[in-house]
mmCIF file of C-alpha atoms and ligand atoms in Angstrom:
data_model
loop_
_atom_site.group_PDB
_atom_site.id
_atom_site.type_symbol
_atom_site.label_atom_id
_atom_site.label_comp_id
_atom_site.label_asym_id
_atom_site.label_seq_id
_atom_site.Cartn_x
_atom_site.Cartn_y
_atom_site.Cartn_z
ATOM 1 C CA UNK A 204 -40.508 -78.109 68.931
ATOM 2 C CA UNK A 205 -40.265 -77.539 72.896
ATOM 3 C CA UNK A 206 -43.709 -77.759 74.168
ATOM 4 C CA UNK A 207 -45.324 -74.125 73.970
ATOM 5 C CA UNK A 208 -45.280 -72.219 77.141
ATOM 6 C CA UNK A 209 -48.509 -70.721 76.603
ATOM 7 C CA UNK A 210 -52.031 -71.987 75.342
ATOM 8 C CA UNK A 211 -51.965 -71.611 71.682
ATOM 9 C CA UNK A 212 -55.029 -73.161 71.018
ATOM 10 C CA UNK A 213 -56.777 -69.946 72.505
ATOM 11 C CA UNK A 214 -55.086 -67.818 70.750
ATOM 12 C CA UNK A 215 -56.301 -65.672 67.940
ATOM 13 C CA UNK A 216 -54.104 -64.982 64.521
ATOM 14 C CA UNK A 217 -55.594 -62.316 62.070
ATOM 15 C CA UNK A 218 -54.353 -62.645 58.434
ATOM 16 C CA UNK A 219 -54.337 -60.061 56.075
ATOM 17 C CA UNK A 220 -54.072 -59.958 52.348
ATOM 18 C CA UNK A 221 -56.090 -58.619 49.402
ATOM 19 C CA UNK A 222 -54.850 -61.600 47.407
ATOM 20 C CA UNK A 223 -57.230 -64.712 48.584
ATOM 21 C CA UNK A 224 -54.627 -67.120 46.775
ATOM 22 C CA UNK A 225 -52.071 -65.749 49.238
ATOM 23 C CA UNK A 226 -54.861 -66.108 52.205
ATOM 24 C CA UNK A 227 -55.650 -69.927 51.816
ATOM 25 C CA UNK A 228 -51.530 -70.449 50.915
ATOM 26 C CA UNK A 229 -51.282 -68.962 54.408
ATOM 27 C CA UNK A 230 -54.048 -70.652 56.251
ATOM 28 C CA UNK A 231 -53.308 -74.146 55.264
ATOM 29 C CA UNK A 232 -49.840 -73.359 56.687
ATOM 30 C CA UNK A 233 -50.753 -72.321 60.011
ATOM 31 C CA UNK A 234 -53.825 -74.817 59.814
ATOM 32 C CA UNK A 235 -51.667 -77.714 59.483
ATOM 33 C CA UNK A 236 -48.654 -76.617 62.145
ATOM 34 C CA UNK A 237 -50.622 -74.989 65.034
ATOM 35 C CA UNK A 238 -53.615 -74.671 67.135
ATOM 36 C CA UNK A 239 -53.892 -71.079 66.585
ATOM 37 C CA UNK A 240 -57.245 -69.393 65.696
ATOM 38 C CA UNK A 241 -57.452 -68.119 62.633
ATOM 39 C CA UNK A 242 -59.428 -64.856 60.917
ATOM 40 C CA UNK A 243 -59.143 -63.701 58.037
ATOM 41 C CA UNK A 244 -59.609 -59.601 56.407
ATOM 42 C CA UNK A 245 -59.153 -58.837 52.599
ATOM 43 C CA UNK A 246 -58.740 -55.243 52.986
ATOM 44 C CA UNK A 247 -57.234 -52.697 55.741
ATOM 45 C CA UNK A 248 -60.604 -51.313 56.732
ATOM 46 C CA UNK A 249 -62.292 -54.520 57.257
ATOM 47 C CA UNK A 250 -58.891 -55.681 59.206
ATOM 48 C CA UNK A 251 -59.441 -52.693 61.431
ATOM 49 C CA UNK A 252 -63.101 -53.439 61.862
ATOM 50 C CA UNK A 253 -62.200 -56.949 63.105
ATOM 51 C CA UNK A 254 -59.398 -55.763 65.232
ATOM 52 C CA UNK A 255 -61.215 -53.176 66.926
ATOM 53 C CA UNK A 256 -64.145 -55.475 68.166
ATOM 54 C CA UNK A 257 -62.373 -59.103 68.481
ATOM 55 C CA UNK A 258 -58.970 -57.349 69.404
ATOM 56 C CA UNK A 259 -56.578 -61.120 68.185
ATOM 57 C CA UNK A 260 -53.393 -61.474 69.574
ATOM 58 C CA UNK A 261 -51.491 -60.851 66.361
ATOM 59 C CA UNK A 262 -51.833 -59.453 62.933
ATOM 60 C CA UNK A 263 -50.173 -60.824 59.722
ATOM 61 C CA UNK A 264 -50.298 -58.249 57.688
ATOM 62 C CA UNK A 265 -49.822 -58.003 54.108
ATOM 63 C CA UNK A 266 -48.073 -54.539 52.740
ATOM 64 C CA UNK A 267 -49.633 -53.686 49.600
ATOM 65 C CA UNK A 268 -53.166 -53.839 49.456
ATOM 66 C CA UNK A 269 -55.352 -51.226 47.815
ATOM 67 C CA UNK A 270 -57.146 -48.162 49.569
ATOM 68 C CA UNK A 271 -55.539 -48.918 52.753
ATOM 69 C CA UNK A 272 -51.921 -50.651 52.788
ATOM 70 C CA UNK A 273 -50.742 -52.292 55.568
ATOM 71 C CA UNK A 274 -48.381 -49.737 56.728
ATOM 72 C CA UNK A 275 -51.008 -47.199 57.308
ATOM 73 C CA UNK A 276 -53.673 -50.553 58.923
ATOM 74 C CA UNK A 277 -50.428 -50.668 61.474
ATOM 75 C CA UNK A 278 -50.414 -47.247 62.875
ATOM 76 C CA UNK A 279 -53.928 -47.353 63.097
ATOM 77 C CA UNK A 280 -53.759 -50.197 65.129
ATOM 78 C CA UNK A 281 -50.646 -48.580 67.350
ATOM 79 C CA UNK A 282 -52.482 -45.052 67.478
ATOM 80 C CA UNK A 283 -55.243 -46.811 69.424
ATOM 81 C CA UNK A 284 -54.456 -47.727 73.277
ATOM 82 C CA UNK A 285 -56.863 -50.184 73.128
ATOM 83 C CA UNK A 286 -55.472 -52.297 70.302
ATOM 84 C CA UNK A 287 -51.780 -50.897 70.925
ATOM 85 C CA UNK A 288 -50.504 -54.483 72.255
ATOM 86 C CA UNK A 289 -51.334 -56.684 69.368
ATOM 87 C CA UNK A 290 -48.365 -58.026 67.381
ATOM 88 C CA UNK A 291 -48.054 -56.741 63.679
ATOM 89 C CA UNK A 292 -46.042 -59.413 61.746
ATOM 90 C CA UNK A 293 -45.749 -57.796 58.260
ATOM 91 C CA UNK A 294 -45.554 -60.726 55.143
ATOM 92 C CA UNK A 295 -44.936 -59.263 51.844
ATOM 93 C CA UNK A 296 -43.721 -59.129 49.079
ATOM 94 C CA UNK A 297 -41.786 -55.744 49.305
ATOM 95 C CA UNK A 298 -38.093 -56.962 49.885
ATOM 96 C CA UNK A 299 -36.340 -53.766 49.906
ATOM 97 C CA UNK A 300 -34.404 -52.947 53.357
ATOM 98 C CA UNK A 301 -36.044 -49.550 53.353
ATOM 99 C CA UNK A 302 -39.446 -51.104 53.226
ATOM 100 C CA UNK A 303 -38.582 -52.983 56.126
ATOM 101 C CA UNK A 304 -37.236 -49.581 57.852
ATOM 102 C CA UNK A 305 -40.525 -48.424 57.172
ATOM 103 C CA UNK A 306 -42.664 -51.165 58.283
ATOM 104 C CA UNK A 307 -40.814 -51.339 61.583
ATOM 105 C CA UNK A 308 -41.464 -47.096 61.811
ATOM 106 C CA UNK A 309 -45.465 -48.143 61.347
ATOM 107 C CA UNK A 310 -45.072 -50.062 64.565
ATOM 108 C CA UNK A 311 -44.661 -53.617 63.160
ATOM 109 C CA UNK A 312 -42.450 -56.106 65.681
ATOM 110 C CA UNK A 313 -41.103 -58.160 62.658
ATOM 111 C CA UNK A 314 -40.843 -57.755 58.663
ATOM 112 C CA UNK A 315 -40.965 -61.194 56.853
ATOM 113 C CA UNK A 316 -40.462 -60.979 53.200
ATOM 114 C CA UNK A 317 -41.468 -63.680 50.317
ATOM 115 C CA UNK A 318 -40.643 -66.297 49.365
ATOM 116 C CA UNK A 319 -40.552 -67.578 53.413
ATOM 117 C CA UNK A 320 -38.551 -70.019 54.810
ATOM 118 C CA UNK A 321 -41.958 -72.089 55.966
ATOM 119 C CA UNK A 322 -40.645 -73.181 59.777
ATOM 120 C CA UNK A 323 -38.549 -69.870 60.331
ATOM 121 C CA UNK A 324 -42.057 -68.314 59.485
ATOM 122 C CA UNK A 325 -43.823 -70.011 62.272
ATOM 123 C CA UNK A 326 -40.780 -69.768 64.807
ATOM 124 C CA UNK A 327 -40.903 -66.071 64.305
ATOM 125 C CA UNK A 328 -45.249 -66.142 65.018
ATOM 126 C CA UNK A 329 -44.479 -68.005 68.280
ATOM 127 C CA UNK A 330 -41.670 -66.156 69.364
ATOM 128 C CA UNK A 331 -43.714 -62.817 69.084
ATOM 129 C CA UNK A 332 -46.518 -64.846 70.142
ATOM 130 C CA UNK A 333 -44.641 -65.837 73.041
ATOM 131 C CA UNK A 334 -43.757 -62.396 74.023
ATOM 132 C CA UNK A 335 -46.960 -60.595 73.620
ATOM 133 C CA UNK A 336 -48.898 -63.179 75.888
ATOM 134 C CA UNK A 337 -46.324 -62.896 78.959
ATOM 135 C CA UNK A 338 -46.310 -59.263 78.481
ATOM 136 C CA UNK A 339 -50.541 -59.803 78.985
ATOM 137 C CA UNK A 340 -49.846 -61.877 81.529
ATOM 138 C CA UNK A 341 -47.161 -59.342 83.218
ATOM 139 C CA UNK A 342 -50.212 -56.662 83.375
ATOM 140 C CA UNK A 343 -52.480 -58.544 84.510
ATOM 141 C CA UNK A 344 -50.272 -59.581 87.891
ATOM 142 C CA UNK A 345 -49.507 -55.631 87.553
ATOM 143 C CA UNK A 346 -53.664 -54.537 87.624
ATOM 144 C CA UNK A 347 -53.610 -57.517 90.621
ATOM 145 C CA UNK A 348 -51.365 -55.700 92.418
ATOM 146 C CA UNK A 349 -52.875 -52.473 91.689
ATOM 147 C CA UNK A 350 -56.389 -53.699 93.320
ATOM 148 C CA UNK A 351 -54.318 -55.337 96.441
ATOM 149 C CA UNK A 352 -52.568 -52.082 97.044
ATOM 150 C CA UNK A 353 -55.709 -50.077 97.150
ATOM 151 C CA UNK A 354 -57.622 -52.711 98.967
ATOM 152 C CA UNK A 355 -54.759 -52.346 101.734
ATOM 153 C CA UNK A 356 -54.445 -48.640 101.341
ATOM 154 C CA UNK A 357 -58.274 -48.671 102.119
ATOM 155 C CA UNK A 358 -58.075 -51.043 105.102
ATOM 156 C CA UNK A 359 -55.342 -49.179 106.806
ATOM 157 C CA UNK A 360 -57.780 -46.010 106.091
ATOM 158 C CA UNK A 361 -61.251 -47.700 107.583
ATOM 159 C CA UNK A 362 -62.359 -48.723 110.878
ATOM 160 C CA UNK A 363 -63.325 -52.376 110.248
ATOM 161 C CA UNK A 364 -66.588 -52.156 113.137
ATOM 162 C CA UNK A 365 -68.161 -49.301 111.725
ATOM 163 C CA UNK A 366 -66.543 -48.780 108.336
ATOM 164 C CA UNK A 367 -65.891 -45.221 109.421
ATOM 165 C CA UNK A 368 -63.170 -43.380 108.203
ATOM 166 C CA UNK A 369 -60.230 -44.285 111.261
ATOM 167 C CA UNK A 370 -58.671 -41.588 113.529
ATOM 168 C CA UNK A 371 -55.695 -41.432 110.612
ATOM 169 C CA UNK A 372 -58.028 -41.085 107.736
ATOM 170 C CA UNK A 373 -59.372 -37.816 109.008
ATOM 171 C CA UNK A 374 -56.368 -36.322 110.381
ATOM 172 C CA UNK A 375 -55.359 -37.182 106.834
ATOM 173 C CA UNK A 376 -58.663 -35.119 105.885
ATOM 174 C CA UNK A 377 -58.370 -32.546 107.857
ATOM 175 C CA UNK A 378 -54.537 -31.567 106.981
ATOM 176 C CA UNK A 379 -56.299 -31.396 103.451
ATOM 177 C CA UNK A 380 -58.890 -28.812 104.680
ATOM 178 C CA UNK A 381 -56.657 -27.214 106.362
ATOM 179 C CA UNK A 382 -54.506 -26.207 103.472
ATOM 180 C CA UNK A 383 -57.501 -25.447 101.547
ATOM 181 C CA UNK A 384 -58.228 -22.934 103.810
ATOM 182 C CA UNK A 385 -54.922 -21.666 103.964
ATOM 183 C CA UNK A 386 -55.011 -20.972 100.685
ATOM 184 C CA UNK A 387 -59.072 -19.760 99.716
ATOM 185 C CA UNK A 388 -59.629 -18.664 103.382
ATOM 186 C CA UNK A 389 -61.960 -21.497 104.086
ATOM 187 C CA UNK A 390 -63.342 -22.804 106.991
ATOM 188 C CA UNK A 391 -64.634 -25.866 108.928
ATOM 189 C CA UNK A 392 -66.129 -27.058 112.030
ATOM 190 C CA UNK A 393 -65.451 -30.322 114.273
ATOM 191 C CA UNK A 394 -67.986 -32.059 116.890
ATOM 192 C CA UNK A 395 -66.021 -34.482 119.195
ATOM 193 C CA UNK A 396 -68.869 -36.980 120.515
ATOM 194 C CA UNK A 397 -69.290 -39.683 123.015
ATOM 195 C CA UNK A 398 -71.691 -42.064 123.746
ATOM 196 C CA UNK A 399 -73.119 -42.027 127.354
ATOM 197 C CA UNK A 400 -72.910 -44.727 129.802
ATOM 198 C CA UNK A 401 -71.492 -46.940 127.027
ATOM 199 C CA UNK A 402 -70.393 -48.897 129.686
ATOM 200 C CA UNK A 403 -73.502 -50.066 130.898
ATOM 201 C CA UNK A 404 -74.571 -51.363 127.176
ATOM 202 C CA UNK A 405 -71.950 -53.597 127.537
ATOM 203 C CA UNK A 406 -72.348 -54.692 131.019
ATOM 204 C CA UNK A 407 -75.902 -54.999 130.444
ATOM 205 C CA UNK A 408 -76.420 -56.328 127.149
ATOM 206 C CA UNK A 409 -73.062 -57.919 126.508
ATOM 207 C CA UNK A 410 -70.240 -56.819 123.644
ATOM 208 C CA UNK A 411 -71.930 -57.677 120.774
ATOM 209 C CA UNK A 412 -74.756 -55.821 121.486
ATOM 210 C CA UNK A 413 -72.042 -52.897 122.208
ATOM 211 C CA UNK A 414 -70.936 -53.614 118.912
ATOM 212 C CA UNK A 415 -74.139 -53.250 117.440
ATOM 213 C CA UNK A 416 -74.933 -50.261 119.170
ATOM 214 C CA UNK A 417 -71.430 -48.541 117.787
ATOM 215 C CA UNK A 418 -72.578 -49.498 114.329
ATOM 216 C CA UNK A 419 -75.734 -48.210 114.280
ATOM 217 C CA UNK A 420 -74.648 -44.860 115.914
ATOM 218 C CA UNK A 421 -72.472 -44.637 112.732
ATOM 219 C CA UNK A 422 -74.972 -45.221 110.443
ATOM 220 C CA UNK A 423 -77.577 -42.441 112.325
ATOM 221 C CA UNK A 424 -74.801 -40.279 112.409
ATOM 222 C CA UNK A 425 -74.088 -40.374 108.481
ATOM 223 C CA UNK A 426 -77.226 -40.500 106.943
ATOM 224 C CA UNK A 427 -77.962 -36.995 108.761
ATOM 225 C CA UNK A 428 -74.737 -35.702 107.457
ATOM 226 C CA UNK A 429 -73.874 -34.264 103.939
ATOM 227 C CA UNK A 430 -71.530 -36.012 101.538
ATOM 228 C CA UNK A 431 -69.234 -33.847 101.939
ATOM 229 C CA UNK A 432 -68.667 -34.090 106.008
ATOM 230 C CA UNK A 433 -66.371 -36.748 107.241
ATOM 231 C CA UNK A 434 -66.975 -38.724 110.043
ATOM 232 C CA UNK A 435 -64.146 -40.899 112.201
ATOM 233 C CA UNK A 436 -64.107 -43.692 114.981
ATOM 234 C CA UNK A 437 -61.682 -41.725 116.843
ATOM 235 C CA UNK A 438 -61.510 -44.288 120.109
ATOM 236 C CA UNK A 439 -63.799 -46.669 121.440
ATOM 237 C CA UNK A 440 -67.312 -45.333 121.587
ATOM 238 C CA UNK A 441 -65.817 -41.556 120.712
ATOM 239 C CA UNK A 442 -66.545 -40.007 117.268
ATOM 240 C CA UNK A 443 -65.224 -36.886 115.699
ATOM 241 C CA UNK A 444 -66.842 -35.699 112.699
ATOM 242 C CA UNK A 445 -65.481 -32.722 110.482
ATOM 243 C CA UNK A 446 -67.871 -30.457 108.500
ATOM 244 C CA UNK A 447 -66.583 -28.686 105.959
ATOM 245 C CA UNK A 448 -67.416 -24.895 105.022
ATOM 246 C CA UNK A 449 -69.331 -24.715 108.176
ATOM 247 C CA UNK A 450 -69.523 -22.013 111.190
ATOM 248 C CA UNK A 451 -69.651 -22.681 114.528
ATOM 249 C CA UNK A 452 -73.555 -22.052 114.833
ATOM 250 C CA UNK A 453 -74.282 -24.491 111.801
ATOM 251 C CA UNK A 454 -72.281 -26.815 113.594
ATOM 252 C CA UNK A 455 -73.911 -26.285 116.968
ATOM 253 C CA UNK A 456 -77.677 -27.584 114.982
ATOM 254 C CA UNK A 457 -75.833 -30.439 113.167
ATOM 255 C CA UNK A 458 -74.854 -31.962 116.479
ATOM 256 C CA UNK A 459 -78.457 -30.866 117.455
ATOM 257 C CA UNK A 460 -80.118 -32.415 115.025
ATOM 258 C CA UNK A 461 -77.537 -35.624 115.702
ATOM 259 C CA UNK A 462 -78.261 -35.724 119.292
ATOM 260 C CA UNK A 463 -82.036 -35.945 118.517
ATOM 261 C CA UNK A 464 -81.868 -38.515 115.904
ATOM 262 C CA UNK A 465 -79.676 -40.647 118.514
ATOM 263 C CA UNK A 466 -81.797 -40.371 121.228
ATOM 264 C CA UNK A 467 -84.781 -41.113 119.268
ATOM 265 C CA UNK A 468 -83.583 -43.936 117.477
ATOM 266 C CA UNK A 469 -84.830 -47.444 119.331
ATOM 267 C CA UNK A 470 -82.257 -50.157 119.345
ATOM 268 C CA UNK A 471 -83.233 -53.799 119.290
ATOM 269 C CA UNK A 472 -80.516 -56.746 119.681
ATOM 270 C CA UNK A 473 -81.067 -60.241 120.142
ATOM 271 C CA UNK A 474 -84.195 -59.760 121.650
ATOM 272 C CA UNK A 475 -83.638 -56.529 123.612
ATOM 273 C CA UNK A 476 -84.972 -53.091 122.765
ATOM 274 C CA UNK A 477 -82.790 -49.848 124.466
ATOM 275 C CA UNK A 478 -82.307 -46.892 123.398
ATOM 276 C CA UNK A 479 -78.860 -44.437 123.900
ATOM 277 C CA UNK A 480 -78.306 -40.444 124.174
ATOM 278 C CA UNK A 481 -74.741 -38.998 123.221
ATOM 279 C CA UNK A 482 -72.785 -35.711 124.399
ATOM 280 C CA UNK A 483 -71.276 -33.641 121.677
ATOM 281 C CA UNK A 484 -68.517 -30.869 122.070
ATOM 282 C CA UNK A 485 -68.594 -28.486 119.100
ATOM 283 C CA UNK A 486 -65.458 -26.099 117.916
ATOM 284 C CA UNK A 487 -64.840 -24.182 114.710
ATOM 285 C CA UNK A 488 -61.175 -24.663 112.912
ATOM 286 C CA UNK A 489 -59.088 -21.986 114.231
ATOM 287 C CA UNK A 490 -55.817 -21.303 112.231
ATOM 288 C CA UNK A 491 -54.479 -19.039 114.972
ATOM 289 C CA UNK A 492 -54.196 -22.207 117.749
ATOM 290 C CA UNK A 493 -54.380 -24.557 114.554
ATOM 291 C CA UNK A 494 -55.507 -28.421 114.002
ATOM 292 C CA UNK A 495 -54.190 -30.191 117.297
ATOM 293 C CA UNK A 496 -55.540 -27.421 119.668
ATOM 294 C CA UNK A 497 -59.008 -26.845 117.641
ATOM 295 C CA UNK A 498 -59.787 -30.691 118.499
ATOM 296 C CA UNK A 499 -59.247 -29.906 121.827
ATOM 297 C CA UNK A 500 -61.194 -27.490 122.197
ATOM 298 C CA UNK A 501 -63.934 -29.766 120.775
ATOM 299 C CA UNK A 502 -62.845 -32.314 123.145
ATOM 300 C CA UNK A 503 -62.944 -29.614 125.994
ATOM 301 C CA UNK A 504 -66.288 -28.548 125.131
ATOM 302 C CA UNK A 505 -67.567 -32.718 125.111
ATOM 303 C CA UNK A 506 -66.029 -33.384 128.495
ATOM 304 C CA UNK A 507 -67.782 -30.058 129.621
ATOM 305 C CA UNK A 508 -70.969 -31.577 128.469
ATOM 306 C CA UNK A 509 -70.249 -35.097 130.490
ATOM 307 C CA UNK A 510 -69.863 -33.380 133.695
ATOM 308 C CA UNK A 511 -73.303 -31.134 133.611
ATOM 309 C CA UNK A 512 -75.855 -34.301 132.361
ATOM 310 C CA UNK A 513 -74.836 -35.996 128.880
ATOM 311 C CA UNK A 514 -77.311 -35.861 126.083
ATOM 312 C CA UNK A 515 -76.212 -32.628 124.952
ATOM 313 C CA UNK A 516 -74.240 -30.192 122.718
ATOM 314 C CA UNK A 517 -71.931 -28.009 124.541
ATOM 315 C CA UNK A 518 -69.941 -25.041 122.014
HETATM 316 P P1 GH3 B 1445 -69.479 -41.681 129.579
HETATM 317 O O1 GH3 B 1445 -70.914 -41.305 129.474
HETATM 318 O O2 GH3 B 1445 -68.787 -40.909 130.630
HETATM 319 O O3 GH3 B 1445 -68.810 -41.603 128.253
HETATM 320 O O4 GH3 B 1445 -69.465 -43.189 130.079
HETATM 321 P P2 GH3 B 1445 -69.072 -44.469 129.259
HETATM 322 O O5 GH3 B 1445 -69.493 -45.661 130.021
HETATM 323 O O6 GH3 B 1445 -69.605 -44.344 127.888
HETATM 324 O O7 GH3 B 1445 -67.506 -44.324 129.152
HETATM 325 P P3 GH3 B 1445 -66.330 -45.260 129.610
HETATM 326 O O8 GH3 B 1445 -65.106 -44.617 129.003
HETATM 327 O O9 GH3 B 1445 -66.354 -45.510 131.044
HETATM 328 O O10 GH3 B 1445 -66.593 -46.634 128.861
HETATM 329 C C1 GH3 B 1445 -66.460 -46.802 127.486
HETATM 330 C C2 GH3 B 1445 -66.671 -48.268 127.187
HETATM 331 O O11 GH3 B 1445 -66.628 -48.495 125.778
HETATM 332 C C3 GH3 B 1445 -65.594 -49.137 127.766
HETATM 333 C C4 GH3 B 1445 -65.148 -50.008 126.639
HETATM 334 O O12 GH3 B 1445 -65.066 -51.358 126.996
HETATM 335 C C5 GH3 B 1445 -66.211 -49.816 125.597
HETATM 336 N N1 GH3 B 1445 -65.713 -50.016 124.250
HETATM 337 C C6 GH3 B 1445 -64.684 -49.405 123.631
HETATM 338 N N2 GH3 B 1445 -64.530 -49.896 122.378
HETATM 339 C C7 GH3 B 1445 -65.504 -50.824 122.193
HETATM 340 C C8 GH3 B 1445 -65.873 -51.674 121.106
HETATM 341 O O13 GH3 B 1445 -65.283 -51.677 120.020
HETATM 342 N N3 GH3 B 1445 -66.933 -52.504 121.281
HETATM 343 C C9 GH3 B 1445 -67.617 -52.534 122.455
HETATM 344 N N4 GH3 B 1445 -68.655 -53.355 122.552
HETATM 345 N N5 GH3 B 1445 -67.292 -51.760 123.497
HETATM 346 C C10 GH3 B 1445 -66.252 -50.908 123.392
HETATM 347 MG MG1 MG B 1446 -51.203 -57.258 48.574
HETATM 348 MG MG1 MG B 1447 -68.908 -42.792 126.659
HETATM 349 MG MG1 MG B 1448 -65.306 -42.379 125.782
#
């Protein structure tokens, strides 16, 4: 025999068969020409049982057995996603071609009828054997890849300082919002905000302590937001934050209440304690000028708010 390509001494064979002479007959086979496993079931339901909970890697399963026969053990087995997978190898004594046809119908991948051939037997066991372990194998790489592509689909989504959603997450978000209120005549607010003399932090403190300060702004600034509101690094020390179902006025006291949790808020870095204000620019979703033009308007209202003192929210 060519050396197995897959650990067979982990694997798990479940035989089936009312008859216990037939059982140990099979057994001593399989005990003395493989590594495999072994477990044994005497009647359908207690082969389900054992399936169901241990879930082996393949079934021998005899035909005729009373109360349940192994037909019926089979689709059971196939009926349930969880157990779909596992290899039926039917052994019986039933020779006719139609029982065959039938076994094959239950879901069975091969039909081996007695008296065996002993080593054509155990070729056929590996060969399925073979095939149901690289097909394991095949989606496991597949739920790998599955994870990698959502990692990356969430990276290119994220602002890696802050772990704010990124300027293209919430344009994403707010294309989504806007069709919603297209179609149920929704509604939604944005506040475009900036932090004041940023510049200074950095020149002052140094850029990790510019860093810091961007982090913790984004953590203030969530925690006094609801779930449902999305908030973006949309440049440098710039934020724009979109609040769904929420009028112009509403908006105006979230960036109030914002603005006051900011200013209050006393930053310490290695060793320094500061504190920051930011400006906010508020604007309501207007379909009529739509998406590009409503941010502006935030944007127009924020840089309004820069030029008569900071620290405040300008509609
Ligand atoms: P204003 O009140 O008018 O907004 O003044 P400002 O100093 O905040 O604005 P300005 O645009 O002059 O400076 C923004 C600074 O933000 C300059 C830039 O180096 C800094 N900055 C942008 N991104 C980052 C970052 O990721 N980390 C750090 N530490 N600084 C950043
Ligand atoms: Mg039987
Ligand atoms: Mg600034
Ligand atoms: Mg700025």
């Amino acid at each position: 025999m060519n050396t197995p390509a897959t650990e067979y001494n982990k694997t798990l064979l479940l035989v089936v068969d009312d008859n216990p002479q037939n059982l140990k007959v099979l057994g001593n086979i399989l005990k003395e020409n493989t590594k495999y496993g072994l477990a044994f079931a005497m009647n359908g339901y207690e082969a389900l049982e054992f399936i169901n909970s241990t879930k082996p890697d393949m079934v021998l399963l005899d035909v005729m057995m009373p109360d349940m026969d192994g037909y019926e053990v089979c689709r059971q087995l196939k009926k349930n996603p969880e157990t779909a997978n596992i290899p039926v190898i039917f052994i019986t004594a039933k020779t006719e071609a139609e029982d065959a046809v039938e076994g094959f119908e239950a879901g069975g991948v091969d039909y081996i009828s007695k008296p065996f051939h002993e080593p054509e037997l155990l070729m056929r066991i590996r060969t399925h054997l073979d095939l149901k372990l690289s097909r394991d194998m095949l989606e496991e790489k597949n739920r790998e890849l599955q994870l990698a592509y959502e990692t990356i689909e969430k990276l290119a989504l994220t602002d890696s300082l802050t772990g704010l959603a990124n300027r293209r997450s919430i344009m994403n978000q707010m294309a989504v919002e806007v069709s919603r209120c297209d179609r149920n005549g929704g509604y939604f607010s944005l506040i475009m905000c900036d932090i004041d003399f940023f510049k200074k932090v950095n020149d002052t403190f140094g850029h990790d302590t510019g860093d810091y300060v961007l982090r913790t702004v984004a953590d203030i600034m969530k925690s006094n937001l609801r779930q449902q509101d999305i908030v973006s690094r949309w440049g440098g020390e710039e934020f724009l934050i979109m609040l769904p179902l929420t009028e112009l006025g509403q908006a105006v006291s979230v960036a109030e209440k914002l603005r006051e949790a900011i200013k209050d808020a006393i930053l310490s870095y290695a060793g320094e304690q500061f504190c920051v204000t930011m400006t906010f620019g508020v604007s309501q979703f207007d379909k009529y000028i739509g998406i590009e033009q409503s941010i502006k308007k935030a944007d127009d209202a924020l840089y309004l708010g820069k030029q008569t003192g900071r620290n405040k929210v300008v509609q």
